[in-house]
Amino acid sequence: PRADPKMHGWFFDTHRRVFAHALKRDVKVILELGSWYGASTEYLAQKAPPGTKVYAVDFWDNRFIVQDQGDHYHDGGTKEGSKVMRMLDRHDLYETFLANLWPYRDTVVPLRMSTLDGVQWLKDRNIVPDVIYIDADHHYEAAKQDIRHSLLAFPDALCVGDDYGNYEGVKNAVLECAQEFKKTVHIDQNHCWAYMRINSDTGSNVTPRPKGGFAGLLKGFKKKDKKKKDKGAGAADGGGGGGGAGSGGGSGGSSG
């Protein structure tokens, strides 16, 4: 590594409590989406069973964080936000991550790419993660993409994530995907979440249901059916415009 170690991150007791249950599974592969300077990556490398591989996905791009994620990392000019900005100015994310995780270089595999590309990279190589830790872009669309893409690619993987109560977009993404994929969500201290049921004094289990019960679900299906019919009618009339742009390739990290 071309940098000195300098660890920083947001990994607390709420995460340790949830991972104490998540890592009880037969874990051989962990996928981490969003790694920052490696605090969570280090924990996973330390606590995972011997022989486990941890694939860490992130852009590790200081400029991207400042310019594209500034609304989440500046923290409105708070003391913590100023500290983060100073760190980014002085410590290159990627080189510092490598230095921090160098003792675990036989366990951790850094993948410098977007989160969606990282999920696809594993799928293309038939590498199936047992646990996926999602802590990258906290904006609603990006967070939902990360969760959906992970579950579509690896339906048997256990998804764990961060910042449930810190960002409304994350909360909505977690609950909507739980409803879509029929998952129960455990939420520890309104912070760390996981798609599993855990009996805990510090958390609660939630199984999202369609609003309005069966009537609400039926209404949703009718709306979808109407959209399909409208789309078909549009195609018959000449096809309309050329459609919108693609998804943009997912989020680039970082949080960890």
PDB file of C-alpha atoms in Angstrom:
ATOM      1  CA  PRO A   1       0.000   0.000   0.000  1.00  0.00           C
ATOM      2  CA  ARG A   2       1.116   3.552  -0.748  1.00  0.00           C
ATOM      3  CA  ALA A   3      -0.513   5.038   2.356  1.00  0.00           C
ATOM      4  CA  ASP A   4      -0.301   4.658   6.118  1.00  0.00           C
ATOM      5  CA  PRO A   5      -3.130   2.939   8.006  1.00  0.00           C
ATOM      6  CA  LYS A   6      -5.839   5.314   9.233  1.00  0.00           C
ATOM      7  CA  MET A   7      -9.032   3.592  10.313  1.00  0.00           C
ATOM      8  CA  HIS A   8     -12.342   5.405  10.311  1.00  0.00           C
ATOM      9  CA  GLY A   9     -15.929   4.281  10.014  1.00  0.00           C
ATOM     10  CA  TRP A  10     -19.335   3.898  11.607  1.00  0.00           C
ATOM     11  CA  PHE A  11     -19.489   0.431  13.114  1.00  0.00           C
ATOM     12  CA  PHE A  12     -21.095   0.180  16.531  1.00  0.00           C
ATOM     13  CA  ASP A  13     -22.607  -2.248  19.036  1.00  0.00           C
ATOM     14  CA  THR A  14     -25.848  -2.330  17.023  1.00  0.00           C
ATOM     15  CA  HIS A  15     -23.911  -3.853  14.102  1.00  0.00           C
ATOM     16  CA  ARG A  16     -22.039  -6.301  16.320  1.00  0.00           C
ATOM     17  CA  ARG A  17     -25.287  -7.566  17.861  1.00  0.00           C
ATOM     18  CA  VAL A  18     -26.877  -8.242  14.473  1.00  0.00           C
ATOM     19  CA  PHE A  19     -23.751  -9.830  12.996  1.00  0.00           C
ATOM     20  CA  ALA A  20     -23.428 -12.069  16.058  1.00  0.00           C
ATOM     21  CA  HIS A  21     -26.585 -13.755  14.707  1.00  0.00           C
ATOM     22  CA  ALA A  22     -25.870 -13.355  10.997  1.00  0.00           C
ATOM     23  CA  LEU A  23     -22.471 -15.036  11.234  1.00  0.00           C
ATOM     24  CA  LYS A  24     -23.892 -18.084  12.991  1.00  0.00           C
ATOM     25  CA  ARG A  25     -24.873 -19.317   9.537  1.00  0.00           C
ATOM     26  CA  ASP A  26     -22.591 -21.545   7.487  1.00  0.00           C
ATOM     27  CA  VAL A  27     -20.678 -18.597   6.040  1.00  0.00           C
ATOM     28  CA  LYS A  28     -18.054 -19.052   3.359  1.00  0.00           C
ATOM     29  CA  VAL A  29     -18.497 -15.860   1.312  1.00  0.00           C
ATOM     30  CA  ILE A  30     -19.425 -12.338   2.442  1.00  0.00           C
ATOM     31  CA  LEU A  31     -20.191  -9.517   0.028  1.00  0.00           C
ATOM     32  CA  GLU A  32     -19.866  -5.969   1.356  1.00  0.00           C
ATOM     33  CA  LEU A  33     -21.389  -3.117  -0.656  1.00  0.00           C
ATOM     34  CA  GLY A  34     -19.780   0.108   0.550  1.00  0.00           C
ATOM     35  CA  SER A  35     -16.555  -0.170   2.550  1.00  0.00           C
ATOM     36  CA  TRP A  36     -15.216   3.369   3.205  1.00  0.00           C
ATOM     37  CA  TYR A  37     -11.906   3.074   5.094  1.00  0.00           C
ATOM     38  CA  GLY A  38     -12.617  -0.515   6.121  1.00  0.00           C
ATOM     39  CA  ALA A  39     -13.925  -0.518   9.713  1.00  0.00           C
ATOM     40  CA  SER A  40     -16.773  -2.905   8.898  1.00  0.00           C
ATOM     41  CA  THR A  41     -14.591  -4.899   6.500  1.00  0.00           C
ATOM     42  CA  GLU A  42     -12.028  -5.450   9.249  1.00  0.00           C
ATOM     43  CA  TYR A  43     -14.725  -6.661  11.647  1.00  0.00           C
ATOM     44  CA  LEU A  44     -16.086  -9.126   9.085  1.00  0.00           C
ATOM     45  CA  ALA A  45     -12.606 -10.410   8.298  1.00  0.00           C
ATOM     46  CA  GLN A  46     -11.931 -10.919  12.011  1.00  0.00           C
ATOM     47  CA  LYS A  47     -15.241 -12.538  12.966  1.00  0.00           C
ATOM     48  CA  ALA A  48     -16.043 -14.652   9.928  1.00  0.00           C
ATOM     49  CA  PRO A  49     -15.259 -18.388  10.106  1.00  0.00           C
ATOM     50  CA  PRO A  50     -11.756 -19.424   8.988  1.00  0.00           C
ATOM     51  CA  GLY A  51     -11.470 -19.687   5.224  1.00  0.00           C
ATOM     52  CA  THR A  52     -14.207 -17.131   4.532  1.00  0.00           C
ATOM     53  CA  LYS A  53     -13.684 -14.687   1.663  1.00  0.00           C
ATOM     54  CA  VAL A  54     -14.874 -11.104   2.078  1.00  0.00           C
ATOM     55  CA  TYR A  55     -15.496  -9.261  -1.204  1.00  0.00           C
ATOM     56  CA  ALA A  56     -15.502  -5.510  -0.570  1.00  0.00           C
ATOM     57  CA  VAL A  57     -17.089  -3.345  -3.277  1.00  0.00           C
ATOM     58  CA  ASP A  58     -16.595   0.409  -3.482  1.00  0.00           C
ATOM     59  CA  PHE A  59     -15.490   3.160  -5.851  1.00  0.00           C
ATOM     60  CA  TRP A  60     -13.098   4.425  -3.150  1.00  0.00           C
ATOM     61  CA  ASP A  61     -13.203   7.757  -4.942  1.00  0.00           C
ATOM     62  CA  ASN A  62     -12.678  10.814  -2.714  1.00  0.00           C
ATOM     63  CA  ARG A  63     -13.912  13.212  -5.375  1.00  0.00           C
ATOM     64  CA  PHE A  64     -17.092  11.198  -5.945  1.00  0.00           C
ATOM     65  CA  ILE A  65     -17.919  11.352  -2.232  1.00  0.00           C
ATOM     66  CA  VAL A  66     -17.395  15.105  -1.989  1.00  0.00           C
ATOM     67  CA  GLN A  67     -19.200  16.002  -5.215  1.00  0.00           C
ATOM     68  CA  ASP A  68     -21.950  13.376  -5.556  1.00  0.00           C
ATOM     69  CA  GLN A  69     -22.554  12.321  -1.946  1.00  0.00           C
ATOM     70  CA  GLY A  70     -21.870  15.612  -0.222  1.00  0.00           C
ATOM     71  CA  ASP A  71     -25.420  15.974   1.103  1.00  0.00           C
ATOM     72  CA  HIS A  72     -24.856  12.904   3.269  1.00  0.00           C
ATOM     73  CA  TYR A  73     -21.241  13.401   4.266  1.00  0.00           C
ATOM     74  CA  HIS A  74     -21.093  17.145   4.882  1.00  0.00           C
ATOM     75  CA  ASP A  75     -23.726  16.721   7.601  1.00  0.00           C
ATOM     76  CA  GLY A  76     -24.848  20.297   7.199  1.00  0.00           C
ATOM     77  CA  GLY A  77     -21.543  21.743   8.351  1.00  0.00           C
ATOM     78  CA  THR A  78     -21.518  19.878  11.673  1.00  0.00           C
ATOM     79  CA  LYS A  79     -18.354  18.966  13.553  1.00  0.00           C
ATOM     80  CA  GLU A  80     -18.585  15.346  12.342  1.00  0.00           C
ATOM     81  CA  GLY A  81     -19.144  16.480   8.765  1.00  0.00           C
ATOM     82  CA  SER A  82     -16.105  18.752   8.897  1.00  0.00           C
ATOM     83  CA  LYS A  83     -14.033  15.887  10.292  1.00  0.00           C
ATOM     84  CA  VAL A  84     -15.061  13.640   7.406  1.00  0.00           C
ATOM     85  CA  MET A  85     -14.201  16.288   4.831  1.00  0.00           C
ATOM     86  CA  ARG A  86     -10.746  16.808   6.392  1.00  0.00           C
ATOM     87  CA  MET A  87     -10.122  13.061   6.339  1.00  0.00           C
ATOM     88  CA  LEU A  88     -11.043  12.826   2.680  1.00  0.00           C
ATOM     89  CA  ASP A  89      -8.719  15.714   1.939  1.00  0.00           C
ATOM     90  CA  ARG A  90      -5.769  14.029   3.663  1.00  0.00           C
ATOM     91  CA  HIS A  91      -6.322  10.285   3.253  1.00  0.00           C
ATOM     92  CA  ASP A  92      -6.980   8.614  -0.087  1.00  0.00           C
ATOM     93  CA  LEU A  93      -9.857   6.192   0.399  1.00  0.00           C
ATOM     94  CA  TYR A  94      -8.516   3.325  -1.678  1.00  0.00           C
ATOM     95  CA  GLU A  95      -4.861   3.381  -0.633  1.00  0.00           C
ATOM     96  CA  THR A  96      -5.803   3.837   3.026  1.00  0.00           C
ATOM     97  CA  PHE A  97      -8.316   0.984   2.808  1.00  0.00           C
ATOM     98  CA  LEU A  98      -5.579  -1.273   1.423  1.00  0.00           C
ATOM     99  CA  ALA A  99      -3.236  -0.259   4.237  1.00  0.00           C
ATOM    100  CA  ASN A 100      -5.901  -0.825   6.897  1.00  0.00           C
ATOM    101  CA  LEU A 101      -6.829  -4.259   5.563  1.00  0.00           C
ATOM    102  CA  TRP A 102      -3.320  -5.385   4.636  1.00  0.00           C
ATOM    103  CA  PRO A 103      -3.167  -7.844   7.596  1.00  0.00           C
ATOM    104  CA  TYR A 104      -6.257  -9.541   6.090  1.00  0.00           C
ATOM    105  CA  ARG A 105      -5.099  -9.560   2.471  1.00  0.00           C
ATOM    106  CA  ASP A 106      -5.657 -13.316   2.202  1.00  0.00           C
ATOM    107  CA  THR A 107      -9.288 -12.871   3.271  1.00  0.00           C
ATOM    108  CA  VAL A 108     -10.416  -9.557   1.775  1.00  0.00           C
ATOM    109  CA  VAL A 109     -10.825  -9.063  -1.985  1.00  0.00           C
ATOM    110  CA  PRO A 110     -11.338  -5.383  -2.926  1.00  0.00           C
ATOM    111  CA  LEU A 111     -13.446  -4.778  -6.038  1.00  0.00           C
ATOM    112  CA  ARG A 112     -13.174  -1.167  -7.215  1.00  0.00           C
ATOM    113  CA  MET A 113     -16.466  -0.740  -9.071  1.00  0.00           C
ATOM    114  CA  SER A 114     -20.110   0.190  -8.561  1.00  0.00           C
ATOM    115  CA  THR A 115     -22.229  -1.884  -6.208  1.00  0.00           C
ATOM    116  CA  LEU A 116     -24.402  -3.328  -8.992  1.00  0.00           C
ATOM    117  CA  ASP A 117     -21.316  -4.222 -11.001  1.00  0.00           C
ATOM    118  CA  GLY A 118     -19.882  -5.887  -7.894  1.00  0.00           C
ATOM    119  CA  VAL A 119     -22.957  -8.063  -7.454  1.00  0.00           C
ATOM    120  CA  GLN A 120     -22.823  -9.000 -11.138  1.00  0.00           C
ATOM    121  CA  TRP A 121     -19.076  -9.688 -10.934  1.00  0.00           C
ATOM    122  CA  LEU A 122     -19.691 -12.368  -8.312  1.00  0.00           C
ATOM    123  CA  LYS A 123     -22.695 -13.810 -10.145  1.00  0.00           C
ATOM    124  CA  ASP A 124     -20.773 -14.095 -13.417  1.00  0.00           C
ATOM    125  CA  ARG A 125     -18.125 -16.152 -11.616  1.00  0.00           C
ATOM    126  CA  ASN A 126     -20.610 -18.343  -9.740  1.00  0.00           C
ATOM    127  CA  ILE A 127     -19.419 -16.946  -6.413  1.00  0.00           C
ATOM    128  CA  VAL A 128     -22.451 -17.078  -4.124  1.00  0.00           C
ATOM    129  CA  PRO A 129     -22.377 -14.940  -0.972  1.00  0.00           C
ATOM    130  CA  ASP A 130     -23.984 -16.231   2.202  1.00  0.00           C
ATOM    131  CA  VAL A 131     -24.217 -12.755   3.739  1.00  0.00           C
ATOM    132  CA  ILE A 132     -24.463  -9.392   1.951  1.00  0.00           C
ATOM    133  CA  TYR A 133     -23.758  -6.246   3.967  1.00  0.00           C
ATOM    134  CA  ILE A 134     -25.349  -3.204   2.299  1.00  0.00           C
ATOM    135  CA  ASP A 135     -23.975   0.162   3.394  1.00  0.00           C
ATOM    136  CA  ALA A 136     -23.283   2.208   0.273  1.00  0.00           C
ATOM    137  CA  ASP A 137     -25.359   5.061  -1.183  1.00  0.00           C
ATOM    138  CA  HIS A 138     -28.107   6.064   1.270  1.00  0.00           C
ATOM    139  CA  HIS A 139     -30.371   7.754  -1.287  1.00  0.00           C
ATOM    140  CA  TYR A 140     -33.662   5.898  -1.788  1.00  0.00           C
ATOM    141  CA  GLU A 141     -33.288   4.760  -5.407  1.00  0.00           C
ATOM    142  CA  ALA A 142     -29.682   3.610  -4.977  1.00  0.00           C
ATOM    143  CA  ALA A 143     -30.389   1.809  -1.702  1.00  0.00           C
ATOM    144  CA  LYS A 144     -33.381   0.022  -3.206  1.00  0.00           C
ATOM    145  CA  GLN A 145     -31.353  -0.968  -6.278  1.00  0.00           C
ATOM    146  CA  ASP A 146     -28.629  -2.435  -4.074  1.00  0.00           C
ATOM    147  CA  ILE A 147     -31.112  -4.518  -2.070  1.00  0.00           C
ATOM    148  CA  ARG A 148     -33.207  -5.683  -5.052  1.00  0.00           C
ATOM    149  CA  HIS A 149     -30.227  -6.512  -7.232  1.00  0.00           C
ATOM    150  CA  SER A 150     -28.636  -8.476  -4.384  1.00  0.00           C
ATOM    151  CA  LEU A 151     -31.781 -10.512  -3.708  1.00  0.00           C
ATOM    152  CA  LEU A 152     -32.508 -11.144  -7.380  1.00  0.00           C
ATOM    153  CA  ALA A 153     -28.951 -12.357  -7.961  1.00  0.00           C
ATOM    154  CA  PHE A 154     -28.616 -14.270  -4.677  1.00  0.00           C
ATOM    155  CA  PRO A 155     -32.085 -15.084  -3.281  1.00  0.00           C
ATOM    156  CA  ASP A 156     -30.720 -17.261  -0.474  1.00  0.00           C
ATOM    157  CA  ALA A 157     -28.246 -14.694   0.839  1.00  0.00           C
ATOM    158  CA  LEU A 158     -28.916 -12.930   4.124  1.00  0.00           C
ATOM    159  CA  CYS A 159     -29.000  -9.166   3.633  1.00  0.00           C
ATOM    160  CA  VAL A 160     -27.810  -6.970   6.493  1.00  0.00           C
ATOM    161  CA  GLY A 161     -27.657  -3.190   6.297  1.00  0.00           C
ATOM    162  CA  ASP A 162     -26.977   0.077   8.066  1.00  0.00           C
ATOM    163  CA  ASP A 163     -28.637   3.434   8.770  1.00  0.00           C
ATOM    164  CA  TYR A 164     -32.258   2.295   8.892  1.00  0.00           C
ATOM    165  CA  GLY A 165     -33.284   5.173  11.128  1.00  0.00           C
ATOM    166  CA  ASN A 166     -30.774   7.719   9.858  1.00  0.00           C
ATOM    167  CA  TYR A 167     -32.111   8.088   6.321  1.00  0.00           C
ATOM    168  CA  GLU A 168     -35.779   7.930   5.307  1.00  0.00           C
ATOM    169  CA  GLY A 169     -34.718   6.667   1.872  1.00  0.00           C
ATOM    170  CA  VAL A 170     -32.946   3.661   3.383  1.00  0.00           C
ATOM    171  CA  LYS A 171     -35.906   2.864   5.633  1.00  0.00           C
ATOM    172  CA  ASN A 172     -38.373   2.985   2.735  1.00  0.00           C
ATOM    173  CA  ALA A 173     -36.109   0.883   0.524  1.00  0.00           C
ATOM    174  CA  VAL A 174     -35.678  -1.767   3.239  1.00  0.00           C
ATOM    175  CA  LEU A 175     -39.414  -2.033   3.946  1.00  0.00           C
ATOM    176  CA  GLU A 176     -40.490  -2.011   0.299  1.00  0.00           C
ATOM    177  CA  CYS A 177     -38.014  -4.749  -0.619  1.00  0.00           C
ATOM    178  CA  ALA A 178     -39.057  -6.748   2.450  1.00  0.00           C
ATOM    179  CA  GLN A 179     -42.642  -6.629   1.219  1.00  0.00           C
ATOM    180  CA  GLU A 180     -41.660  -7.499  -2.357  1.00  0.00           C
ATOM    181  CA  PHE A 181     -39.460 -10.443  -1.379  1.00  0.00           C
ATOM    182  CA  LYS A 182     -41.612 -11.528   1.586  1.00  0.00           C
ATOM    183  CA  LYS A 183     -38.982 -10.880   4.224  1.00  0.00           C
ATOM    184  CA  THR A 184     -39.172 -10.174   7.934  1.00  0.00           C
ATOM    185  CA  VAL A 185     -36.937  -7.288   8.991  1.00  0.00           C
ATOM    186  CA  HIS A 186     -35.103  -7.161  12.277  1.00  0.00           C
ATOM    187  CA  ILE A 187     -34.239  -3.586  13.268  1.00  0.00           C
ATOM    188  CA  ASP A 188     -31.756  -3.097  16.104  1.00  0.00           C
ATOM    189  CA  GLN A 189     -32.008   0.264  17.891  1.00  0.00           C
ATOM    190  CA  ASN A 190     -33.477   1.816  14.738  1.00  0.00           C
ATOM    191  CA  HIS A 191     -30.038   1.491  13.114  1.00  0.00           C
ATOM    192  CA  CYS A 192     -28.710  -1.861  11.870  1.00  0.00           C
ATOM    193  CA  TRP A 193     -31.226  -4.035  10.007  1.00  0.00           C
ATOM    194  CA  ALA A 194     -31.307  -7.607   8.687  1.00  0.00           C
ATOM    195  CA  TYR A 195     -33.757  -9.779   6.778  1.00  0.00           C
ATOM    196  CA  MET A 196     -34.045 -12.317   9.577  1.00  0.00           C
ATOM    197  CA  ARG A 197     -35.979 -12.776  12.776  1.00  0.00           C
ATOM    198  CA  ILE A 198     -33.958 -12.141  15.942  1.00  0.00           C
ATOM    199  CA  ASN A 199     -35.229 -12.225  19.520  1.00  0.00           C
ATOM    200  CA  SER A 200     -33.517  -9.266  21.129  1.00  0.00           C
ATOM    201  CA  ASP A 201     -34.040  -6.726  23.919  1.00  0.00           C
ATOM    202  CA  THR A 202     -32.630  -3.990  21.684  1.00  0.00           C
ATOM    203  CA  GLY A 203     -34.525  -4.674  18.476  1.00  0.00           C
ATOM    204  CA  SER A 204     -37.854  -5.560  16.908  1.00  0.00           C
ATOM    205  CA  ASN A 205     -39.099  -7.735  14.042  1.00  0.00           C
ATOM    206  CA  VAL A 206     -41.348  -6.294  11.333  1.00  0.00           C
ATOM    207  CA  THR A 207     -43.085  -8.083   8.458  1.00  0.00           C
ATOM    208  CA  PRO A 208     -44.399  -5.389   6.071  1.00  0.00           C
ATOM    209  CA  ARG A 209     -47.879  -5.944   4.657  1.00  0.00           C
ATOM    210  CA  PRO A 210     -49.608  -4.224   1.736  1.00  0.00           C
ATOM    211  CA  LYS A 211     -51.448  -1.098   2.882  1.00  0.00           C
ATOM    212  CA  GLY A 212     -55.146  -1.820   3.214  1.00  0.00           C
ATOM    213  CA  GLY A 213     -54.638  -5.594   3.552  1.00  0.00           C
ATOM    214  CA  PHE A 214     -56.012  -7.770   0.746  1.00  0.00           C
ATOM    215  CA  ALA A 215     -58.005  -4.872  -0.702  1.00  0.00           C
ATOM    216  CA  GLY A 216     -54.841  -2.798  -0.967  1.00  0.00           C
ATOM    217  CA  LEU A 217     -52.987  -5.666  -2.603  1.00  0.00           C
ATOM    218  CA  LEU A 218     -55.823  -6.179  -5.116  1.00  0.00           C
ATOM    219  CA  LYS A 219     -55.843  -2.459  -5.875  1.00  0.00           C
ATOM    220  CA  GLY A 220     -52.102  -2.605  -6.568  1.00  0.00           C
ATOM    221  CA  PHE A 221     -52.563  -5.468  -9.018  1.00  0.00           C
ATOM    222  CA  LYS A 222     -55.339  -3.565 -10.804  1.00  0.00           C
ATOM    223  CA  LYS A 223     -53.044  -0.542 -11.195  1.00  0.00           C
ATOM    224  CA  LYS A 224     -50.290  -2.739 -12.646  1.00  0.00           C
ATOM    225  CA  ASP A 225     -52.775  -4.380 -15.025  1.00  0.00           C
ATOM    226  CA  LYS A 226     -54.048  -0.965 -16.161  1.00  0.00           C
ATOM    227  CA  LYS A 227     -50.485   0.228 -16.806  1.00  0.00           C
ATOM    228  CA  LYS A 228     -49.822  -2.855 -18.942  1.00  0.00           C
ATOM    229  CA  LYS A 229     -52.964  -2.214 -20.986  1.00  0.00           C
ATOM    230  CA  ASP A 230     -52.109   1.462 -21.410  1.00  0.00           C
ATOM    231  CA  LYS A 231     -48.589   0.559 -22.495  1.00  0.00           C
ATOM    232  CA  GLY A 232     -49.956  -1.934 -25.008  1.00  0.00           C
ATOM    233  CA  ALA A 233     -52.311   0.674 -26.433  1.00  0.00           C
ATOM    234  CA  GLY A 234     -49.413   3.127 -26.729  1.00  0.00           C
ATOM    235  CA  ALA A 235     -47.350   0.596 -28.631  1.00  0.00           C
ATOM    236  CA  ALA A 236     -50.207  -0.010 -31.040  1.00  0.00           C
ATOM    237  CA  ASP A 237     -50.452   3.723 -31.693  1.00  0.00           C
ATOM    238  CA  GLY A 238     -46.847   3.922 -32.822  1.00  0.00           C
ATOM    239  CA  GLY A 239     -44.686   3.174 -29.829  1.00  0.00           C
ATOM    240  CA  GLY A 240     -44.188   6.652 -28.337  1.00  0.00           C
ATOM    241  CA  GLY A 241     -40.735   7.902 -27.436  1.00  0.00           C
ATOM    242  CA  GLY A 242     -37.525   6.013 -27.021  1.00  0.00           C
ATOM    243  CA  GLY A 243     -37.709   5.629 -23.214  1.00  0.00           C
ATOM    244  CA  GLY A 244     -35.567   6.882 -20.398  1.00  0.00           C
ATOM    245  CA  ALA A 245     -31.942   6.293 -19.576  1.00  0.00           C
ATOM    246  CA  GLY A 246     -30.682   3.204 -17.788  1.00  0.00           C
ATOM    247  CA  SER A 247     -30.183   2.824 -14.053  1.00  0.00           C
ATOM    248  CA  GLY A 248     -26.732   4.345 -14.024  1.00  0.00           C
ATOM    249  CA  GLY A 249     -24.898   1.308 -12.741  1.00  0.00           C
ATOM    250  CA  GLY A 250     -25.762   1.443  -9.031  1.00  0.00           C
ATOM    251  CA  SER A 251     -24.026   3.225  -6.218  1.00  0.00           C
ATOM    252  CA  GLY A 252     -20.317   3.591  -5.704  1.00  0.00           C
ATOM    253  CA  GLY A 253     -20.126   3.322  -1.911  1.00  0.00           C
ATOM    254  CA  SER A 254     -18.997   4.370   0.587  1.00  0.00           C
ATOM    255  CA  SER A 255     -19.988   4.037   4.187  1.00  0.00           C
ATOM    256  CA  GLY A 256     -18.630   1.076   6.112  1.00  0.00           C
TER     257      GLY A 256
END
